[in-house]
Amino acid sequence: MQDDLQLLENADRVSIFLICVQSRHGELSGSIANFYIEEPVEFFGILDLVLKLDVLCTRLGRPMGTDPRFLSKQMRKTFEARELNESLIPIKYNPFIQNRDRFIPLAINARETMVIEIFQRQFSSLQGRIKGKCSQEKSTSFRSALELMRMLREYENVR
């Protein structure tokens, strides 16, 4: 946990997310934290985690992604109203938000923590790396959101 917090503190923090897993067995659930969001975001399951990471990257403005595609204009408007209800202006530096100490209680109360860093978002997918108990504390790269979901599903089955 302490290493995860140091990684968050010593990096370009916008695209690094601390994942605090609350569930003991079965489907992953918990909170997503980042130095640039004021409150942790809850997730329930791997699909929800990956979709919320993508929405948070869009809200934060980094890494920039290609425009998402939708089946109709109405679906696009509904998505934007529901998920992107704030302007897409990147959040500026805020020393109060970036206080490391506010993550400590969240991480201590979690059953486990992992760090997901998103390097790129292209073609409606994610590329990055994950580090935590699921990867034996080593950074493991993923080339797509599907690959990340597959890794997390396998971890879900063995933990």
Coordinates of N, CA and C in Angstrom, one line a residue:
M1 N 0.8 -1.2 0.0 CA 0.0 0.0 0.0 C 0.9 1.3 0.0
Q2 N 1.9 1.3 0.9 CA 2.8 2.5 0.9 C 3.5 2.7 -0.4
D3 N 3.9 1.6 -1.1 CA 4.5 1.8 -2.4 C 3.6 2.3 -3.4
D4 N 2.3 1.9 -3.3 CA 1.3 2.3 -4.3 C 1.1 3.8 -4.1
L5 N 1.1 4.3 -2.8 CA 0.9 5.7 -2.6 C 2.1 6.5 -3.1
Q6 N 3.3 6.0 -2.9 CA 4.5 6.7 -3.4 C 4.5 6.8 -4.9
L7 N 4.1 5.7 -5.5 CA 4.0 5.8 -7.0 C 3.0 6.9 -7.5
L8 N 1.9 7.0 -6.8 CA 0.9 8.0 -7.1 C 1.6 9.4 -6.9
E9 N 2.3 9.6 -5.8 CA 2.8 10.9 -5.5 C 4.0 11.3 -6.4
N10 N 4.8 10.4 -6.9 CA 6.0 10.8 -7.6 C 5.8 10.6 -9.1
A11 N 4.7 10.8 -9.6 CA 4.5 10.6 -11.1 C 3.5 11.7 -11.6
D12 N 3.4 11.7 -12.9 CA 2.4 12.6 -13.5 C 1.1 11.9 -13.2
R13 N 0.4 12.5 -12.2 CA -0.7 11.8 -11.6 C -2.0 11.7 -12.3
V14 N -2.2 12.5 -13.3 CA -3.5 12.6 -14.0 C -4.0 11.2 -14.4
S15 N -3.1 10.4 -15.0 CA -3.6 9.1 -15.6 C -3.3 7.9 -14.7
I16 N -3.0 8.1 -13.4 CA -2.7 7.0 -12.5 C -3.8 6.9 -11.5
F17 N -4.3 5.7 -11.3 CA -5.5 5.5 -10.5 C -5.2 4.5 -9.4
L18 N -5.5 4.8 -8.2 CA -5.4 3.8 -7.1 C -6.7 3.1 -7.0
I19 N -6.7 1.8 -7.1 CA -7.9 0.9 -7.0 C -7.9 0.3 -5.7
C20 N -8.9 0.6 -4.9 CA -9.0 0.0 -3.6 C -10.1 -1.1 -3.6
V21 N -9.7 -2.3 -3.5 CA -10.7 -3.4 -3.7 C -11.3 -3.7 -2.3
Q22 N -12.6 -3.7 -2.2 CA -13.3 -4.0 -0.9 C -13.8 -5.4 -0.8
S23 N -14.1 -6.0 -1.9 CA -14.7 -7.4 -1.9 C -13.6 -8.4 -1.5
R24 N -13.9 -9.4 -0.7 CA -13.0 -10.4 -0.3 C -12.9 -11.5 -1.4
H25 N -14.0 -12.0 -1.8 CA -14.1 -13.1 -2.8 C -15.0 -12.7 -4.0
G26 N -14.9 -13.4 -5.1 CA -15.8 -13.2 -6.2 C -15.5 -11.9 -6.9
E27 N -16.5 -11.3 -7.5 CA -16.4 -10.1 -8.3 C -15.7 -9.0 -7.6
L28 N -14.8 -8.3 -8.3 CA -14.1 -7.2 -7.7 C -15.0 -6.0 -7.6
S29 N -15.0 -5.3 -6.5 CA -15.7 -4.1 -6.3 C -14.9 -3.2 -5.3
G30 N -15.1 -1.9 -5.3 CA -14.4 -1.0 -4.5 C -14.4 0.4 -5.0
S31 N -13.3 1.1 -4.8 CA -13.2 2.5 -5.2 C -12.0 2.8 -6.1
I32 N -12.2 3.8 -6.9 CA -11.1 4.4 -7.7 C -10.8 5.7 -7.2
A33 N -9.5 6.0 -6.9 CA -9.1 7.3 -6.4 C -8.0 7.8 -7.3
N34 N -7.9 9.1 -7.4 CA -6.9 9.8 -8.2 C -6.6 11.2 -7.5
F35 N -5.4 11.7 -7.7 CA -5.1 13.0 -7.1 C -6.0 14.1 -7.7
Y36 N -6.6 14.0 -8.8 CA -7.3 15.0 -9.4 C -8.9 14.9 -9.3
I37 N -9.3 13.9 -8.6 CA -10.8 13.8 -8.4 C -11.0 14.0 -6.9
E38 N -12.0 14.7 -6.5 CA -12.2 15.1 -5.1 C -12.7 13.9 -4.3
E39 N -13.5 13.1 -4.8 CA -14.1 11.9 -4.1 C -13.8 10.6 -4.8
P40 N -13.6 9.5 -4.1 CA -13.4 8.3 -4.8 C -14.6 7.9 -5.6
V41 N -14.5 7.1 -6.6 CA -15.6 6.7 -7.5 C -15.8 5.2 -7.2
E42 N -17.0 4.8 -6.9 CA -17.3 3.4 -6.6 C -17.4 2.6 -7.9
F43 N -16.9 1.3 -7.9 CA -17.1 0.4 -9.0 C -17.6 -0.9 -8.5
F44 N -18.4 -1.6 -9.4 CA -18.9 -2.9 -9.0 C -18.7 -3.8 -10.2
G45 N -17.6 -4.6 -10.2 CA -17.3 -5.5 -11.2 C -16.2 -4.9 -12.2
I46 N -15.6 -5.8 -12.9 CA -14.5 -5.5 -13.8 C -15.0 -4.6 -14.9
L47 N -16.1 -4.9 -15.5 CA -16.6 -4.0 -16.6 C -16.8 -2.6 -16.1
D48 N -17.5 -2.5 -15.0 CA -17.7 -1.1 -14.4 C -16.4 -0.4 -14.1
L49 N -15.4 -1.1 -13.6 CA -14.1 -0.5 -13.3 C -13.5 0.1 -14.6
V50 N -13.5 -0.7 -15.7 CA -12.8 -0.3 -16.9 C -13.6 0.9 -17.5
L51 N -14.9 0.8 -17.6 CA -15.7 1.9 -18.1 C -15.6 3.2 -17.3
K52 N -15.5 3.1 -16.0 CA -15.3 4.3 -15.2 C -13.9 4.8 -15.3
L53 N -12.9 4.0 -15.5 CA -11.6 4.5 -15.8 C -11.6 5.3 -17.1
D54 N -12.2 4.8 -18.1 CA -12.3 5.6 -19.4 C -13.0 6.9 -19.2
V55 N -14.1 6.9 -18.5 CA -14.9 8.2 -18.2 C -14.0 9.1 -17.4
L56 N -13.3 8.7 -16.4 CA -12.5 9.5 -15.6 C -11.4 10.1 -16.5
C57 N -10.8 9.3 -17.4 CA -9.7 9.9 -18.3 C -10.3 11.0 -19.2
T58 N -11.6 10.8 -19.6 CA -12.2 11.8 -20.5 C -12.5 13.0 -19.7
R59 N -13.0 12.9 -18.4 CA -13.2 14.1 -17.6 C -11.9 14.8 -17.3
L60 N -10.9 14.1 -17.0 CA -9.6 14.7 -16.7 C -8.8 15.2 -17.9
G61 N -9.2 14.8 -19.1 CA -8.6 15.3 -20.3 C -7.3 14.6 -20.6
R62 N -6.9 13.6 -19.9 CA -5.6 12.9 -20.2 C -5.7 11.4 -19.8
P63 N -5.1 10.5 -20.5 CA -4.6 10.8 -21.9 C -5.8 10.9 -22.8
M64 N -5.6 11.7 -23.8 CA -6.7 12.0 -24.8 C -7.0 10.8 -25.5
G65 N -8.3 10.6 -25.7 CA -8.8 9.4 -26.5 C -9.4 9.9 -27.8
T66 N -9.7 8.9 -28.6 CA -10.4 9.2 -29.8 C -11.9 9.3 -29.4
D67 N -12.7 10.0 -30.3 CA -14.1 10.1 -29.9 C -14.8 8.8 -29.9
P68 N -15.5 8.6 -28.8 CA -16.3 7.3 -28.7 C -17.4 7.2 -29.8
R69 N -17.7 6.0 -30.2 CA -18.7 5.8 -31.3 C -20.0 5.3 -30.6
F70 N -21.1 5.7 -31.2 CA -22.4 5.3 -30.7 C -23.2 4.8 -31.8
L71 N -24.3 4.1 -31.5 CA -25.2 3.6 -32.5 C -26.1 4.7 -33.1
S72 N -26.3 5.7 -32.3 CA -27.2 6.8 -32.8 C -26.8 8.1 -32.1
K73 N -27.2 9.2 -32.7 CA -26.9 10.5 -32.1 C -27.6 10.7 -30.7
Q74 N -28.8 10.1 -30.5 CA -29.5 10.1 -29.3 C -28.7 9.4 -28.2
M75 N -28.1 8.2 -28.5 CA -27.3 7.5 -27.5 C -26.1 8.3 -27.1
R76 N -25.5 9.0 -28.1 CA -24.3 9.9 -27.7 C -24.8 11.0 -26.8
K77 N -25.9 11.6 -27.0 CA -26.3 12.7 -26.2 C -26.7 12.2 -24.8
T78 N -27.3 11.0 -24.7 CA -27.6 10.4 -23.4 C -26.4 10.1 -22.6
F79 N -25.4 9.5 -23.3 CA -24.1 9.2 -22.6 C -23.4 10.4 -22.1
E80 N -23.4 11.5 -22.9 CA -22.7 12.7 -22.5 C -23.4 13.3 -21.3
A81 N -24.7 13.3 -21.3 CA -25.5 13.9 -20.2 C -25.3 13.1 -19.0
R82 N -25.2 11.8 -19.1 CA -25.1 10.9 -17.9 C -23.7 10.9 -17.4
E83 N -22.7 10.7 -18.2 CA -21.4 10.4 -17.8 C -20.5 11.6 -17.8
L84 N -20.7 12.5 -18.7 CA -19.8 13.7 -18.8 C -20.6 15.0 -18.5
N85 N -21.3 14.9 -17.4 CA -22.2 16.1 -17.0 C -21.4 17.3 -16.6
E86 N -20.1 17.2 -16.6 CA -19.3 18.4 -16.4 C -18.6 18.8 -17.7
S87 N -18.1 20.0 -17.8 CA -17.4 20.3 -19.0 C -16.1 19.5 -19.1
L88 N -15.6 19.3 -20.3 CA -14.5 18.5 -20.6 C -13.1 19.2 -20.5
I89 N -13.1 20.3 -19.7 CA -11.9 21.0 -19.4 C -11.1 20.3 -18.4
P90 N -9.8 20.0 -18.7 CA -9.0 19.3 -17.7 C -8.9 20.0 -16.4
I91 N -8.9 19.2 -15.3 CA -8.8 19.8 -14.0 C -7.4 20.3 -13.8
K92 N -7.3 21.6 -13.3 CA -6.0 22.2 -13.1 C -5.4 21.7 -11.8
Y93 N -4.1 22.0 -11.6 CA -3.4 21.7 -10.4 C -4.1 22.2 -9.2
N94 N -4.3 21.4 -8.2 CA -4.9 21.9 -7.0 C -4.2 21.2 -5.8
P95 N -3.4 21.9 -5.1 CA -2.6 21.2 -4.0 C -3.5 20.6 -2.9
F96 N -4.7 21.1 -2.7 CA -5.6 20.5 -1.7 C -6.0 19.1 -2.1
I97 N -6.4 19.0 -3.4 CA -6.9 17.8 -3.9 C -5.7 16.8 -3.9
Q98 N -4.5 17.2 -4.2 CA -3.4 16.3 -4.4 C -2.7 16.0 -3.1
N99 N -3.4 16.1 -2.0 CA -2.8 15.7 -0.7 C -2.8 14.2 -0.5
R100 N -1.7 13.6 -0.4 CA -1.5 12.1 -0.3 C -2.2 11.6 0.9
D101 N -2.3 12.3 2.0 CA -2.8 11.8 3.2 C -4.3 11.5 3.1
R102 N -5.0 12.0 2.2 CA -6.4 11.7 2.1 C -6.7 10.3 1.5
F103 N -5.6 9.7 0.9 CA -5.8 8.4 0.4 C -5.5 7.3 1.4
I104 N -4.8 7.6 2.4 CA -4.3 6.6 3.4 C -5.5 5.9 4.1
P105 N -6.5 6.6 4.6 CA -7.6 5.8 5.2 C -8.3 4.9 4.2
L106 N -8.5 5.4 2.9 CA -9.1 4.6 1.9 C -8.3 3.4 1.6
A107 N -7.0 3.5 1.5 CA -6.2 2.3 1.2 C -6.1 1.4 2.4
I108 N -6.0 1.9 3.6 CA -5.9 1.1 4.8 C -7.2 0.2 4.9
N109 N -8.3 0.8 4.7 CA -9.6 0.0 4.8 C -9.9 -0.9 3.7
A110 N -9.1 -0.9 2.6 CA -9.3 -1.8 1.5 C -8.7 -3.2 1.8
R111 N -9.3 -4.2 1.2 CA -8.8 -5.5 1.3 C -7.4 -5.6 0.6
E112 N -7.3 -4.9 -0.5 CA -6.1 -4.9 -1.3 C -6.1 -3.6 -2.2
T113 N -5.0 -3.2 -2.6 CA -4.9 -2.1 -3.5 C -4.1 -2.5 -4.8
M114 N -4.3 -1.7 -5.8 CA -3.6 -1.9 -7.1 C -3.5 -0.5 -7.7
V115 N -2.5 -0.3 -8.6 CA -2.4 0.9 -9.3 C -2.5 0.6 -10.8
I116 N -3.4 1.4 -11.4 CA -3.6 1.2 -12.9 C -3.2 2.6 -13.5
E117 N -2.2 2.5 -14.4 CA -1.7 3.7 -15.1 C -2.1 3.6 -16.6
I118 N -2.8 4.6 -17.1 CA -3.2 4.6 -18.5 C -2.3 5.4 -19.3
F119 N -1.6 4.8 -20.3 CA -0.7 5.6 -21.1 C -1.4 6.2 -22.3
Q120 N -2.2 5.4 -23.0 CA -2.9 5.8 -24.2 C -4.3 5.3 -24.2
R121 N -5.1 6.1 -24.9 CA -6.5 5.7 -25.2 C -6.7 5.9 -26.7
Q122 N -6.7 4.8 -27.4 CA -6.9 4.9 -28.9 C -7.9 3.9 -29.3
F123 N -8.7 4.2 -30.3 CA -9.6 3.3 -30.9 C -10.5 2.7 -29.8
S124 N -11.0 3.6 -28.9 CA -11.9 3.2 -27.8 C -11.4 2.1 -27.0
S125 N -10.1 2.1 -26.7 CA -9.5 1.1 -25.8 C -8.4 1.8 -24.9
L126 N -7.8 1.0 -24.0 CA -6.9 1.5 -23.1 C -5.6 0.8 -23.2
Q127 N -4.4 1.5 -23.1 CA -3.2 0.8 -23.0 C -2.5 1.4 -21.8
G128 N -1.8 0.5 -21.0 CA -1.2 1.0 -19.8 C -0.5 -0.2 -19.0
R129 N -0.5 0.0 -17.7 CA 0.1 -1.1 -16.9 C -0.6 -1.1 -15.6
I130 N -0.5 -2.3 -14.9 CA -1.2 -2.5 -13.7 C -0.2 -3.1 -12.7
K131 N -0.3 -2.7 -11.4 CA 0.7 -3.2 -10.4 C -0.1 -3.4 -9.2
G132 N 0.1 -4.5 -8.5 CA -0.5 -4.9 -7.3 C -0.4 -6.3 -6.9
K133 N -1.1 -6.8 -6.0 CA -1.1 -8.2 -5.6 C -1.4 -9.1 -6.7
C134 N -2.3 -8.6 -7.6 CA -2.7 -9.4 -8.8 C -1.5 -9.7 -9.7
S135 N -0.5 -8.8 -9.7 CA 0.6 -9.0 -10.6 C 1.9 -9.3 -9.8
Q136 N 1.8 -9.9 -8.6 CA 2.9 -10.1 -7.7 C 3.8 -8.9 -7.5
E137 N 3.1 -7.7 -7.4 CA 3.8 -6.4 -7.1 C 4.7 -6.0 -8.3
K138 N 4.6 -6.6 -9.4 CA 5.4 -6.2 -10.6 C 4.4 -5.5 -11.6
S139 N 5.0 -4.5 -12.3 CA 4.2 -3.8 -13.3 C 4.0 -4.7 -14.5
T140 N 2.7 -4.9 -14.9 CA 2.4 -5.7 -16.0 C 1.6 -4.9 -17.0
S141 N 2.1 -4.8 -18.2 CA 1.4 -4.0 -19.2 C 0.2 -4.7 -19.8
F142 N -0.7 -3.9 -20.3 CA -1.9 -4.4 -21.0 C -2.0 -3.5 -22.3
R143 N -2.4 -4.2 -23.4 CA -2.5 -3.5 -24.7 C -3.9 -3.1 -25.1
S144 N -4.9 -3.5 -24.3 CA -6.3 -3.2 -24.6 C -7.1 -3.3 -23.3
A145 N -8.3 -2.7 -23.4 CA -9.2 -2.8 -22.2 C -9.6 -4.3 -22.1
L146 N -9.8 -5.0 -23.2 CA -10.2 -6.4 -23.1 C -9.1 -7.2 -22.4
E147 N -7.8 -6.9 -22.8 CA -6.7 -7.6 -22.1 C -6.7 -7.3 -20.6
L148 N -6.9 -6.1 -20.2 CA -7.0 -5.8 -18.8 C -8.1 -6.5 -18.1
M149 N -9.2 -6.5 -18.8 CA -10.4 -7.2 -18.2 C -10.1 -8.7 -18.0
R150 N -9.4 -9.3 -19.0 CA -9.1 -10.7 -19.0 C -8.1 -11.0 -17.8
M151 N -7.1 -10.1 -17.6 CA -6.2 -10.3 -16.5 C -6.9 -10.2 -15.2
L152 N -7.8 -9.2 -15.0 CA -8.5 -9.1 -13.8 C -9.5 -10.2 -13.5
R153 N -10.1 -10.8 -14.6 CA -11.0 -11.9 -14.4 C -10.2 -13.1 -13.9
E154 N -9.0 -13.4 -14.5 CA -8.2 -14.5 -14.0 C -7.8 -14.3 -12.6
Y155 N -7.5 -13.1 -12.2 CA -7.1 -12.8 -10.8 C -8.3 -13.0 -9.9
E156 N -9.5 -12.6 -10.4 CA -10.7 -12.8 -9.6 C -11.0 -14.3 -9.3
N157 N -10.7 -15.1 -10.3 CA -10.9 -16.6 -10.1 C -9.9 -17.3 -9.2
V158 N -8.7 -16.7 -9.0 CA -7.7 -17.4 -8.2 C -7.6 -16.8 -6.8
R159 N -8.1 -15.6 -6.6 CA -7.9 -15.0 -5.3 C -8.7 -15.6 -4.2

